[in-house]
Coordinates of C-alpha atoms and ligand atoms in Angstrom, one line a residue:
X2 CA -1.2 -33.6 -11.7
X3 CA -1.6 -29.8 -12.7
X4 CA -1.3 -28.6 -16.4
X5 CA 1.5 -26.1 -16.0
X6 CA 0.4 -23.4 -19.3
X7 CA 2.9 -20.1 -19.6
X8 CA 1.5 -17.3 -21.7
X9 CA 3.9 -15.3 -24.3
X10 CA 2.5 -11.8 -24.8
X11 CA -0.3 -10.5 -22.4
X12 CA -2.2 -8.1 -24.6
X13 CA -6.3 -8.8 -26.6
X14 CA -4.9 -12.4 -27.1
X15 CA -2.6 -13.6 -24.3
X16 CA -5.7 -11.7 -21.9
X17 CA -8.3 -14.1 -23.7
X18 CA -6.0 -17.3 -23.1
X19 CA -6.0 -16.8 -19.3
X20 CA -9.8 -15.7 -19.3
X21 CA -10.7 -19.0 -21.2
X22 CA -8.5 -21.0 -18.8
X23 CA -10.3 -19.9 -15.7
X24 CA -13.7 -19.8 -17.1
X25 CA -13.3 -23.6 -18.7
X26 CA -12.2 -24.8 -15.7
X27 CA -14.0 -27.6 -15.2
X28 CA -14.5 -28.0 -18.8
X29 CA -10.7 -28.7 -19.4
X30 CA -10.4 -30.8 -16.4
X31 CA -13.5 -33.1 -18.0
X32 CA -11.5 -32.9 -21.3
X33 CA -8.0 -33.6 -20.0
X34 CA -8.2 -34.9 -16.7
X35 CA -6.3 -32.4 -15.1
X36 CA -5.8 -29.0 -14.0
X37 CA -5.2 -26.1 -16.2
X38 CA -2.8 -23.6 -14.6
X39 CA -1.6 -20.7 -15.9
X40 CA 2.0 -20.1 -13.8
X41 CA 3.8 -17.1 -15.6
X42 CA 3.5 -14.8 -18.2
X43 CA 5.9 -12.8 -20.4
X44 CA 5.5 -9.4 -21.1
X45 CA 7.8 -6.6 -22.8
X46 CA 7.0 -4.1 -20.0
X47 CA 6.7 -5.6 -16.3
X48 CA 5.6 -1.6 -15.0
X49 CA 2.5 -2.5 -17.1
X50 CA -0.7 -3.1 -14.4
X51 CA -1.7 -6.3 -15.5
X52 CA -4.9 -7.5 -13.4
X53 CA -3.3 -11.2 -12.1
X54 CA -3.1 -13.2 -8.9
X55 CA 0.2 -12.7 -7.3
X56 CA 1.3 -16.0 -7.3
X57 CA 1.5 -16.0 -11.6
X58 CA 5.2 -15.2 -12.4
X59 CA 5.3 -12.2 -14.5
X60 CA 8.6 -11.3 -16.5
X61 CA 10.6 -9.8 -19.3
X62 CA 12.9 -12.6 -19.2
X63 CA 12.2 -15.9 -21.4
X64 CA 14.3 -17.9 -18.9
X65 CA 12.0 -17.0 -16.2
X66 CA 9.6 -19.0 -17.9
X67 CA 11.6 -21.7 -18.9
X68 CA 12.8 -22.1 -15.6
X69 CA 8.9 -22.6 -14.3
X70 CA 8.9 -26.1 -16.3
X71 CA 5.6 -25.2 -18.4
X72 CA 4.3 -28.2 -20.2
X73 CA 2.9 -25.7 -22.8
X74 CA 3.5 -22.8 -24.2
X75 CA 0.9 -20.1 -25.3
X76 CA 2.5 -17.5 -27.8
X77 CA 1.0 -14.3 -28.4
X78 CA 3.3 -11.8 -28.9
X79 CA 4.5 -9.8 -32.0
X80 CA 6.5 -10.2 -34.7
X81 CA 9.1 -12.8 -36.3
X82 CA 11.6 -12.1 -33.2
X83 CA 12.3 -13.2 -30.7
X84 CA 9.0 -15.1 -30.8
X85 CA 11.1 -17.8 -33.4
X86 CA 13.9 -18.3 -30.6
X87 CA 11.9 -18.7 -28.1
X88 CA 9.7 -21.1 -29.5
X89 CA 13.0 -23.4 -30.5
X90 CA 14.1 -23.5 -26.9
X91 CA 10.7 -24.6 -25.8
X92 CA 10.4 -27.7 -28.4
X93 CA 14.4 -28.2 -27.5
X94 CA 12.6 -28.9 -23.9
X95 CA 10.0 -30.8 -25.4
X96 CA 7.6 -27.8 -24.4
X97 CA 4.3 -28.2 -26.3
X98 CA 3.2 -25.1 -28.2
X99 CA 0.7 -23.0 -29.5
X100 CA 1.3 -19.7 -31.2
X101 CA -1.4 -17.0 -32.4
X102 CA 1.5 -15.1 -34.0
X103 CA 1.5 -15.6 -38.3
X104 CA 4.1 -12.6 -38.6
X105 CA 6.7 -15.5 -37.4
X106 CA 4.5 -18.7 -38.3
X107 CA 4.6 -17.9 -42.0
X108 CA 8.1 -17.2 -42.1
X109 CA 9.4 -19.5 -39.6
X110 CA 6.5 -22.4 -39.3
X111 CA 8.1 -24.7 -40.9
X112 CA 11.2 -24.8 -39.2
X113 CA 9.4 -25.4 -36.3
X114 CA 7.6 -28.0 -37.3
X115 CA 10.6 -29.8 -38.5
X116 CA 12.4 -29.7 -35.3
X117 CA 9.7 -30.5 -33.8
X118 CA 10.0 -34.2 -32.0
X119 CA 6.8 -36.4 -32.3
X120 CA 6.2 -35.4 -28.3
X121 CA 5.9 -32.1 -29.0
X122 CA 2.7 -30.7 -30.5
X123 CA 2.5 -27.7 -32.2
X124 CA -0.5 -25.6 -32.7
X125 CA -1.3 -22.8 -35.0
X126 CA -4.7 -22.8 -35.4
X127 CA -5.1 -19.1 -34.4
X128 CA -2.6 -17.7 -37.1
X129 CA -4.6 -18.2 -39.7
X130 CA -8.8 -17.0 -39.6
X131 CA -8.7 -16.8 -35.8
X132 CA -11.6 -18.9 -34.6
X133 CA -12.4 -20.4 -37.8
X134 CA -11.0 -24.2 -37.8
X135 CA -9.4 -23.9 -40.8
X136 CA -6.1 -25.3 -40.3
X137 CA -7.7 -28.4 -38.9
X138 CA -10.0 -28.8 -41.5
X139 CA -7.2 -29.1 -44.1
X140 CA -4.7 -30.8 -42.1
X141 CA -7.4 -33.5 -40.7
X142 CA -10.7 -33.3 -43.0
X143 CA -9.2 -33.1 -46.5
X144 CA -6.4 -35.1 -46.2
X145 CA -7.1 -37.2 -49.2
X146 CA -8.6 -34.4 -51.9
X147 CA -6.4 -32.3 -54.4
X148 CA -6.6 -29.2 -53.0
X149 CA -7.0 -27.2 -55.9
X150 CA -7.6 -23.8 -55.0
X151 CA -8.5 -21.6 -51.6
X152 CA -9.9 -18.3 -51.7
X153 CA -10.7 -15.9 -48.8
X154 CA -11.8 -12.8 -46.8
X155 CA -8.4 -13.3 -44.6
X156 CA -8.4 -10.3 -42.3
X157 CA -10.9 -9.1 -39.8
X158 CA -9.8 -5.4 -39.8
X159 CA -10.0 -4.8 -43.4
X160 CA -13.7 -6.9 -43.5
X161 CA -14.8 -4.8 -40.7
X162 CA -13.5 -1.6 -42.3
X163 CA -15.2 -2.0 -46.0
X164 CA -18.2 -2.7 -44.3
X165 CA -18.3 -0.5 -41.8
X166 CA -17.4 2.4 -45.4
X167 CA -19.8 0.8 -47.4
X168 CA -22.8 0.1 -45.1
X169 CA -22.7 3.0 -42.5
X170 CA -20.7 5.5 -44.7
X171 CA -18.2 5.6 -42.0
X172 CA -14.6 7.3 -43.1
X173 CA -11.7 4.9 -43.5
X174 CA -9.8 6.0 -39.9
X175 CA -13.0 6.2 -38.1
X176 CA -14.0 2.4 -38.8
X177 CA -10.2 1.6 -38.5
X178 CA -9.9 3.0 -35.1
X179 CA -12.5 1.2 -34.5
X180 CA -11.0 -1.8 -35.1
X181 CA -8.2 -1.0 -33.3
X182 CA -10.5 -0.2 -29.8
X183 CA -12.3 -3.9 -30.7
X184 CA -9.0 -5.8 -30.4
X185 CA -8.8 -6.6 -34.2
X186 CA -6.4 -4.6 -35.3
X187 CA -2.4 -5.5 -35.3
X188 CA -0.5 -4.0 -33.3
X189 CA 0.7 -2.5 -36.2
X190 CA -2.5 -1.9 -38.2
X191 CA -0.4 -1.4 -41.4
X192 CA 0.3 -5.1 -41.7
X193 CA -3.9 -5.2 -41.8
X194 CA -4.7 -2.3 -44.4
X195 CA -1.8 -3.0 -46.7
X196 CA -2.9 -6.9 -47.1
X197 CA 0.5 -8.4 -45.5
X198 CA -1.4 -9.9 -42.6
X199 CA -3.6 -11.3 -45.4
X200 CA -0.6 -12.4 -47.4
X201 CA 0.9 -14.2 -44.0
X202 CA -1.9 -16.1 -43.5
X203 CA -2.2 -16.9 -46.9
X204 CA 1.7 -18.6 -46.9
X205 CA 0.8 -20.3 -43.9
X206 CA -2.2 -21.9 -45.9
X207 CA 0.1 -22.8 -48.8
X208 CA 3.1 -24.4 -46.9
X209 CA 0.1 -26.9 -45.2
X210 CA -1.5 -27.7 -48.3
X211 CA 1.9 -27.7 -50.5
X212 CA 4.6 -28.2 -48.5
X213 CA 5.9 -25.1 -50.6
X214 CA 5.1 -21.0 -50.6
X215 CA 5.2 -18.8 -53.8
X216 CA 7.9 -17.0 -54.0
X217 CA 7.4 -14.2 -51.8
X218 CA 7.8 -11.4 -53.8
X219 CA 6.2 -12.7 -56.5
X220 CA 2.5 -12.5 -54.9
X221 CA 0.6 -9.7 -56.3
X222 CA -0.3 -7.8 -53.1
X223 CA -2.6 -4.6 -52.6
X224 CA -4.1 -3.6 -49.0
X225 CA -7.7 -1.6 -48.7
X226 CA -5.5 1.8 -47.6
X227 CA -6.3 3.4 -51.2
X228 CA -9.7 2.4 -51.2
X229 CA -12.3 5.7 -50.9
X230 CA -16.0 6.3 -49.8
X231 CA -16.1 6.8 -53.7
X232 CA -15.4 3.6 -54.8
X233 CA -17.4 1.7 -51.9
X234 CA -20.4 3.5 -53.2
X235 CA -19.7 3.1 -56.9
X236 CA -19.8 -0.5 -56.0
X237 CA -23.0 -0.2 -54.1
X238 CA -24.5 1.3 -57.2
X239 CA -23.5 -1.9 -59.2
X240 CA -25.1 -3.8 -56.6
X241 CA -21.2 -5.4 -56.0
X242 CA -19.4 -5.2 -52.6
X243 CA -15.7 -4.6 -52.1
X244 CA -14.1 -7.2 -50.6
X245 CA -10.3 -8.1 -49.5
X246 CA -9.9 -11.5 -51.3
X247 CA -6.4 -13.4 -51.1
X248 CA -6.5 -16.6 -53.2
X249 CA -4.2 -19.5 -54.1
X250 CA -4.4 -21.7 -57.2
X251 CA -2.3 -24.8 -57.4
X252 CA -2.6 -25.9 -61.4
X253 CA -0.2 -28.3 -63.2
X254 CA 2.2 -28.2 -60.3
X255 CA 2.4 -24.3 -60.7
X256 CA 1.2 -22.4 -57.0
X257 CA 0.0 -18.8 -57.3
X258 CA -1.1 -16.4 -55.1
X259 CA -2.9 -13.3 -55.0
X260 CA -3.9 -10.9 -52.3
X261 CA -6.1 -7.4 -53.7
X262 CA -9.4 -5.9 -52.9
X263 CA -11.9 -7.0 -55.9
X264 CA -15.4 -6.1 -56.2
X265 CA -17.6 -8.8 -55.8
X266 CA -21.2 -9.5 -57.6
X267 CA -24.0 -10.6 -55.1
X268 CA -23.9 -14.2 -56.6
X269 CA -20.4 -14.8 -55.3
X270 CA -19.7 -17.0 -52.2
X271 CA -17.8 -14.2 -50.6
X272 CA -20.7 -11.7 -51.3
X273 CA -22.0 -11.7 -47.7
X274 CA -19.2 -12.2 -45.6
X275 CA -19.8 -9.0 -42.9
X276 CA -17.6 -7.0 -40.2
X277 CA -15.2 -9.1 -38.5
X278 CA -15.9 -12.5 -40.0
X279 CA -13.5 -14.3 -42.2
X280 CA -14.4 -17.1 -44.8
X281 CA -12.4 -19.1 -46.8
X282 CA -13.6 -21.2 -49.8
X283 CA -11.2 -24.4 -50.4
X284 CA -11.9 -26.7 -53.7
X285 CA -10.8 -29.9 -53.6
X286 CA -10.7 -32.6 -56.5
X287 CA -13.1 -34.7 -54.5
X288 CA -15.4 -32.6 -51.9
X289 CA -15.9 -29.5 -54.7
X290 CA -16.3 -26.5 -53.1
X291 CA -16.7 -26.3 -48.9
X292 CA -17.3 -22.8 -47.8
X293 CA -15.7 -22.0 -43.7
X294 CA -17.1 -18.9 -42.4
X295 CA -16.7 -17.1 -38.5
X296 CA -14.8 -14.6 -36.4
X297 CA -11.5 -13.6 -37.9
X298 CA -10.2 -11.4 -35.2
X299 CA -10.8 -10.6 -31.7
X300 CA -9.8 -12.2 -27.9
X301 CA -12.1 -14.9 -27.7
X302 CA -12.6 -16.5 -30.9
X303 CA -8.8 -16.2 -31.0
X304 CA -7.8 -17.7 -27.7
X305 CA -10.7 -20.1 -28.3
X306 CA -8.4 -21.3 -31.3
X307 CA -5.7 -21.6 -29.1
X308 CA -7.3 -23.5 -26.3
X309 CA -8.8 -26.1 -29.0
X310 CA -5.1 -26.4 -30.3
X311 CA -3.7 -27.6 -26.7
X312 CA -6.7 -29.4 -25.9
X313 CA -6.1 -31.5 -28.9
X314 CA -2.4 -31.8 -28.6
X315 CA -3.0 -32.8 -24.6
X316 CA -5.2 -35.5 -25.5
X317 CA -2.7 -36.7 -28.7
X318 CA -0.5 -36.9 -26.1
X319 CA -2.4 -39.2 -23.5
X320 CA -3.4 -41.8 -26.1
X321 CA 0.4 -42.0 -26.8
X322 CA 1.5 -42.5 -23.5
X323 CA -1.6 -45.2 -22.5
X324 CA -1.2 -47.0 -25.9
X325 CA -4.2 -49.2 -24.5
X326 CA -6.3 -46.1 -25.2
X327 CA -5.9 -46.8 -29.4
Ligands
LIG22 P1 -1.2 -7.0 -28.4 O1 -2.6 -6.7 -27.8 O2 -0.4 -5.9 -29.0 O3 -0.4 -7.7 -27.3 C1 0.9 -8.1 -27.6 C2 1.5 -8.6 -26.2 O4 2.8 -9.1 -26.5 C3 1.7 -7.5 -25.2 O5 1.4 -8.0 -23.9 C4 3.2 -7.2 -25.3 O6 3.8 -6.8 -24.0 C5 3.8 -8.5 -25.6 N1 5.0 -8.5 -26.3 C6 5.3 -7.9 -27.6 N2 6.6 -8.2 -27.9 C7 7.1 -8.8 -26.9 C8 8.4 -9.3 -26.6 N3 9.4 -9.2 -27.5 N4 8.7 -10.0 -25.5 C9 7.7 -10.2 -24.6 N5 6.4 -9.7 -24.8 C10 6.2 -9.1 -25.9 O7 -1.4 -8.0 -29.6 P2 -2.5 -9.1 -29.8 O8 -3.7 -8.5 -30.5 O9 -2.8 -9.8 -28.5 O10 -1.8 -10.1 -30.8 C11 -0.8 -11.1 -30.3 C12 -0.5 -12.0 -31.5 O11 -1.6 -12.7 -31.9 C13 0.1 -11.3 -32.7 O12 1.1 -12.0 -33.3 C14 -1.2 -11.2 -33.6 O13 -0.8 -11.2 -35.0 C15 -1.9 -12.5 -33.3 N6 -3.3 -12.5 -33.5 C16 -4.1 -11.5 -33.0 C17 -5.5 -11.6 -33.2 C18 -6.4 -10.5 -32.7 O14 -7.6 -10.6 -33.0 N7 -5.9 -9.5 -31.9 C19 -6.0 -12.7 -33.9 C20 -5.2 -13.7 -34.4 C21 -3.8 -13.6 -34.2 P3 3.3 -5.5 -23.2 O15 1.9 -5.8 -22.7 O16 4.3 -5.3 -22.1 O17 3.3 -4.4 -24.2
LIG23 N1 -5.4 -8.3 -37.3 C1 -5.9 -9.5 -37.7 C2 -7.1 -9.4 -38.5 C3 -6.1 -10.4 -36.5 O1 -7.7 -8.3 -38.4 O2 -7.6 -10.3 -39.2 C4 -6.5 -11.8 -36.8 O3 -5.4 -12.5 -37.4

């Protein structure tokens, strides 16, 4: 039998989905047990040259895809909508899916989830961190500790842009737009300086853990945008780095958010966290403190998040359907 996979968006991620598929070939295949095949692929704009066999379906039109049969689902396009819709009509076809995309995921996540029948896995790994396993971690690892409080550097652009200021000098745009040419940037790199993407990822954190979110617009939120060569260099001078920290505290049943840049003393855990990397501190009642640290942007370590997503999901699925397997 052949894995039939459909990608959702073919920019830096959906790109980095198809490139893992052909070069882990025979590493799926090991894993699984059969073929990974990528059959179609939705775009917004089907002039676009996109560098694909022929035989790979390539449309504007969900029901293309739907009408290909996929047994999973890679999303990776932008924004809330129609991302949402089309994700309910996959799980209504007992589609599996795996989505990159926190603009919908934090909003919408939980609906999914919900609807979700217990043959259809959902991954969303790569919405939160990119390559570092921090959904897993909580939802598998931790399962039994009080999460009390998470803290992290939640966006690669910003990371990569205070260091880039505060190490190399470089203006604000310049070390954005490079950002933008690596791939880490949103497509609207607004959502990045201004701390929403942050804050998303941050909500998607809190509905695992809680079950709950803050109230939206009750989360103290400030981006990096403001932020000067000036005050990277102050900072410098105190011996501090600037950081973009977003942190949740759940205390006495009371869940509170916060996303803002703070400058950090070289004895914090967050201290050293450099360009695109991410790291998120999580304290629970029993473990104390575990530090996660890695990529938090970019094609590969994204896709790679996606990949381990459906790779799990695929083999969740076998041991259900050969019960002898447990
Ligand atoms: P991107 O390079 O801008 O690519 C977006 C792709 O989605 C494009 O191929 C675009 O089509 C397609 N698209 C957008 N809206 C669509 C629609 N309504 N219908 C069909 N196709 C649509 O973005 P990206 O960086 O790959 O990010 C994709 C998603 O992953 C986003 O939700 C982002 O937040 C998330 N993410 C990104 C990263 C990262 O490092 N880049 C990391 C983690 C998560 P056209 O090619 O025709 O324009
Ligand atoms: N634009 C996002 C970031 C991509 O820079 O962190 C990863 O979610």
């Amino acid at each position: 039998m052949t894995i039939k996979a459909a990608i959702l968006g073919f920019g830096t991620v959906g790109q980095g989905i198809y490139k893992i598929i052909q070069s882990k070939r025979q590493q799926l295949y090991k894993l699984l047990g059969d073929e990974v095949e990528l059959e179609s692929v939705l775009v917004n704009d089907i002039q676009k040259e996109r560098a694909l066999p022929e035989k790979i379906v390539v449309t504007d039109r969900f029901e293309d895809i739907l009408s290909q049969r996929p047994d999973v689902i890679f999303e990776a396009t932008v924004g809330a909508e129609p991302s949402f819709s089309y994700l309910n009509q996959a799980i209504d076809q007992n589609i599996h899916i795996v989505t990159a995309n926190k603009v919908m995921f934090a909003a919408r996540g939980h609906e999914l989830l919900q609807r979700a029948s217990q043959n259809v896995g959902i991954g969303y790994e790569a919405t939160t961190a990119a390559g570092i396993p921090i959904i897993g971690t909580l939802k598998t690892l931790l399962q039994t500790n009080q999460v009390t409080k998470v803290q992290g550097i939640l966006n690669g652009t910003s990371n990569y842009i205070l260091t880039a200021m505060q190490e190399e000098d470089k203006s604000f745009s310049e070390a954005l737009h490079e950002a933008q040419v690596k791939g880490y940037a949103e497509a609207d790199p607004t959502n990045d300086v201004e701390g929403h993407d942050a804050f998303y990822k941050l909500m998607i954190l809190s509905q695992l853990l809680y079950s709950r979110q803050p109230v939206w617009s009750e989360v103290p939120l400030t981006g990096i945008s403001h932020l000067g060569q000036k005050d990277l260099q102050a900072a410098k001078r105190r011996g501090e780095k600037i950081r973009h920290v977003a942190s949740l505290e759940f205390v006495d049943g009371i869940l509170k958010g916060r996303v803002e840049p703070l400058s950090l003393p070289s004895s914090h855990g967050l201290f050293s966290v450099e360009g695109v990397d991410n790291a998120i501190d999580v304290t629970g009642d029993l473990v104390g403190s575990v530090t996660l640290r890695g990529p938090g942007a970019g094609q590969i370590p994204t896709a790679s998040a996606m990949i381990e997503d459906f790779v799990q999901i695929w083999q969740a699925r076998s041991i259900r359907l050969q019960p002898s397997l447990l």
